[in-house]
Coordinates of C-alpha atoms and ligand atoms in Angstrom, one line a residue:
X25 CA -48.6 27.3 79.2
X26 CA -49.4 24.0 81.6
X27 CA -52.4 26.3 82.6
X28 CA -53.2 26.7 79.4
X29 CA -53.2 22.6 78.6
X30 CA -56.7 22.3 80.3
X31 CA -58.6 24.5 77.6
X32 CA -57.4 22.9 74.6
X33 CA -58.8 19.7 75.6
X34 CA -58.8 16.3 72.3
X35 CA -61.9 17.5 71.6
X36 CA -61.1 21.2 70.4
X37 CA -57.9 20.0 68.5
X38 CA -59.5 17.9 67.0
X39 CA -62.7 20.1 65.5
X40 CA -59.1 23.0 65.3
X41 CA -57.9 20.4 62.7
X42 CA -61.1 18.7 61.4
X43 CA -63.5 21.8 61.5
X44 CA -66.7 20.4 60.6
X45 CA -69.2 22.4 57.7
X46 CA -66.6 24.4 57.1
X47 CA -67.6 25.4 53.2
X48 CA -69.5 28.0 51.9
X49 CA -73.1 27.0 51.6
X50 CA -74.5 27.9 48.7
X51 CA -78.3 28.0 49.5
X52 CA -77.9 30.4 52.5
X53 CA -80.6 32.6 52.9
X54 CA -78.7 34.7 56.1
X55 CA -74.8 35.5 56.0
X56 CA -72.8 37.6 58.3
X57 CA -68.7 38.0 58.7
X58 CA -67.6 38.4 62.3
X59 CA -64.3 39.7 63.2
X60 CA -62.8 39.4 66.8
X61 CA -60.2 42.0 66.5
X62 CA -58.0 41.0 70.1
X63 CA -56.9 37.8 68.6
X64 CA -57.6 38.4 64.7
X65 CA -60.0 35.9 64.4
X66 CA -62.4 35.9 61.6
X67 CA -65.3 34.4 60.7
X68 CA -68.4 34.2 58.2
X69 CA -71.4 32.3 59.3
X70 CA -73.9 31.1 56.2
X71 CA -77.6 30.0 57.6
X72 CA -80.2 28.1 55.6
X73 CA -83.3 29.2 57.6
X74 CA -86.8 27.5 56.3
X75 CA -90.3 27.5 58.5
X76 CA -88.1 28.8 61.4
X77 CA -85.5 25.8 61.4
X78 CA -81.6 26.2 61.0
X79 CA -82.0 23.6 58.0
X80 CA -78.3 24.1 57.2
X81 CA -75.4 26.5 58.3
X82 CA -71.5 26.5 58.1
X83 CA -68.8 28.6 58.0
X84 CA -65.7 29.8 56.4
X85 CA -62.8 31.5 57.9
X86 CA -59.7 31.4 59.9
X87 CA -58.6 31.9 63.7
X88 CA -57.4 30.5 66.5
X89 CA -58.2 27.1 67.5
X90 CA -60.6 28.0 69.9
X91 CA -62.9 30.2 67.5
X92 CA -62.4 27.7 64.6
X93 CA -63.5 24.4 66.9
X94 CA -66.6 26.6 68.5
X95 CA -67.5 27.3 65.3
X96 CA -67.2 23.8 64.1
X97 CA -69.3 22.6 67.6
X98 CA -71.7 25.0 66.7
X99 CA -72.4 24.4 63.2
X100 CA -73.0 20.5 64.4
X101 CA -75.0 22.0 67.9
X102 CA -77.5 24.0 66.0
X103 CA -78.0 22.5 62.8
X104 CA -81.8 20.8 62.6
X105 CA -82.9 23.3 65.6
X106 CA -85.4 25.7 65.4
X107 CA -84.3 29.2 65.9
X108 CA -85.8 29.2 69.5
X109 CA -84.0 26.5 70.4
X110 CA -80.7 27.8 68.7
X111 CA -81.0 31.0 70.6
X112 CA -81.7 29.3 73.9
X113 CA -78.5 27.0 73.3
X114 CA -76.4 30.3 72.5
X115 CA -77.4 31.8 76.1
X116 CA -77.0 28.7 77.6
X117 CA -73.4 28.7 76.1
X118 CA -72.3 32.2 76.6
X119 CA -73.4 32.3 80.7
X120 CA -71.1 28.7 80.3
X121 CA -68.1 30.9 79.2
X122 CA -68.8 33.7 81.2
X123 CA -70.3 32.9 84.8
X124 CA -68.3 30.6 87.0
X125 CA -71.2 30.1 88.1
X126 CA -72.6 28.1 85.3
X127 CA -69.2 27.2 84.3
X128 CA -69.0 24.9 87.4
X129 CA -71.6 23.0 86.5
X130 CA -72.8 23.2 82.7
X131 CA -76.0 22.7 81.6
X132 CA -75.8 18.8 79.9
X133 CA -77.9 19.8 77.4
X134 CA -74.5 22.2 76.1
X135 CA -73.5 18.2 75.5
X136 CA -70.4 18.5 73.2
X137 CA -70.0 22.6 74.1
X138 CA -69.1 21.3 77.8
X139 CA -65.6 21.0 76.6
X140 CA -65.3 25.5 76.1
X141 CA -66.5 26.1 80.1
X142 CA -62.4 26.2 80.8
X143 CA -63.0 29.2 78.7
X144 CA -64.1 31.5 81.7
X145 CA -61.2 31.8 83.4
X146 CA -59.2 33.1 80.3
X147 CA -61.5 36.1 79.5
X148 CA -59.1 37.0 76.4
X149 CA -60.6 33.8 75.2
X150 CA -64.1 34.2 75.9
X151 CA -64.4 36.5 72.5
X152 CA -62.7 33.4 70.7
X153 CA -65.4 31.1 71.7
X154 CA -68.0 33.7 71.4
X155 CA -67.2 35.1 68.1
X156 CA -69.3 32.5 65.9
X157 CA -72.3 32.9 68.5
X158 CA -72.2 36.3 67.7
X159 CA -72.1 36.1 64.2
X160 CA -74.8 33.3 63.9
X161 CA -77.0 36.0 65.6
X162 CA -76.3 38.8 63.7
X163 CA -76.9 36.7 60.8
X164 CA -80.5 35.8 61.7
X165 CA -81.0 39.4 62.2
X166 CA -79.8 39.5 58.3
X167 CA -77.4 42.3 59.4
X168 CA -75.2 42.5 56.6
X169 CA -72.3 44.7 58.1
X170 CA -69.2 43.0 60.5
X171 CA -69.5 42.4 63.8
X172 CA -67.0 43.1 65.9
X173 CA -66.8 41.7 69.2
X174 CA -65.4 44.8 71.1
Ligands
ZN202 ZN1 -59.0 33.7 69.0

């Protein structure tokens, strides 16, 4: 467990208690459900797109604490971005939780999503933190089905 202490840093428990746009948003014009099946987590990701800008997304569902604050850090990371720019910070984020190369030394631009690159050395975890990305993806796509992780 002590090992464990570094990945749930203040900053996860507290968007794991506190999850930011975490409603269902009405006016969403792309929707997905995501379901990581290895821990249980679930999640549904709701996107406002307009002129290629996220204008608005949030999400509903329920997990762990680290799929419920990434999705919460995401939500507030990609909202006002362009969809370029959203897609650019999901690669960005997932060679963060899956290189220990980029995990060393994260991109500053991740800002806030720093706080997940203790997630590449728990690679069970890496489809906690991964799950929303996922789902925000599939959702632009306007895939209606789940996506599962495996
Ligand atoms: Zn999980």
């Amino acid at each position: 467990m002590t090992d464990l202490r570094e990945l749930y840093q203040e900053l996860i428990l507290d968007h794991n208690k506190r999850p930011r746009n975490r409603r269902k948003l009405e006016s969403a014009n792309r929707q997905c459900d995501g379901y990581n099946p290895l821990c249980g987590d679930r999640v549904t990701i709701f996107v406002k797109v307009k002129d290629d800008v996220v204008e608005d997304v949030s999400f509903e569902g329920s997990g762990c604490a680290i799929s419920t604050a990434s999705a919460s850090l995401m939500t507030e990371s990609i909202k006002g971005k362009s969809l370029a720019e959203a897609k650019a910070v999901f690669e960005r984020f997932h060679n963060m939780v899956t290189s220990e190369e980029s995990a060393k030394s994260p991109e500053s631009s991740l800002g806030k999503l720093q706080v997940f690159s203790g997630v590449v050395r728990y690679p069970a975890r890496v489809k906690c933190a991964t799950l929303a990305w996922h789902t925000f993806n599939a959702a632009l796509a306007s895939k209606i089905e789940t996506v599962s992780t495996e």
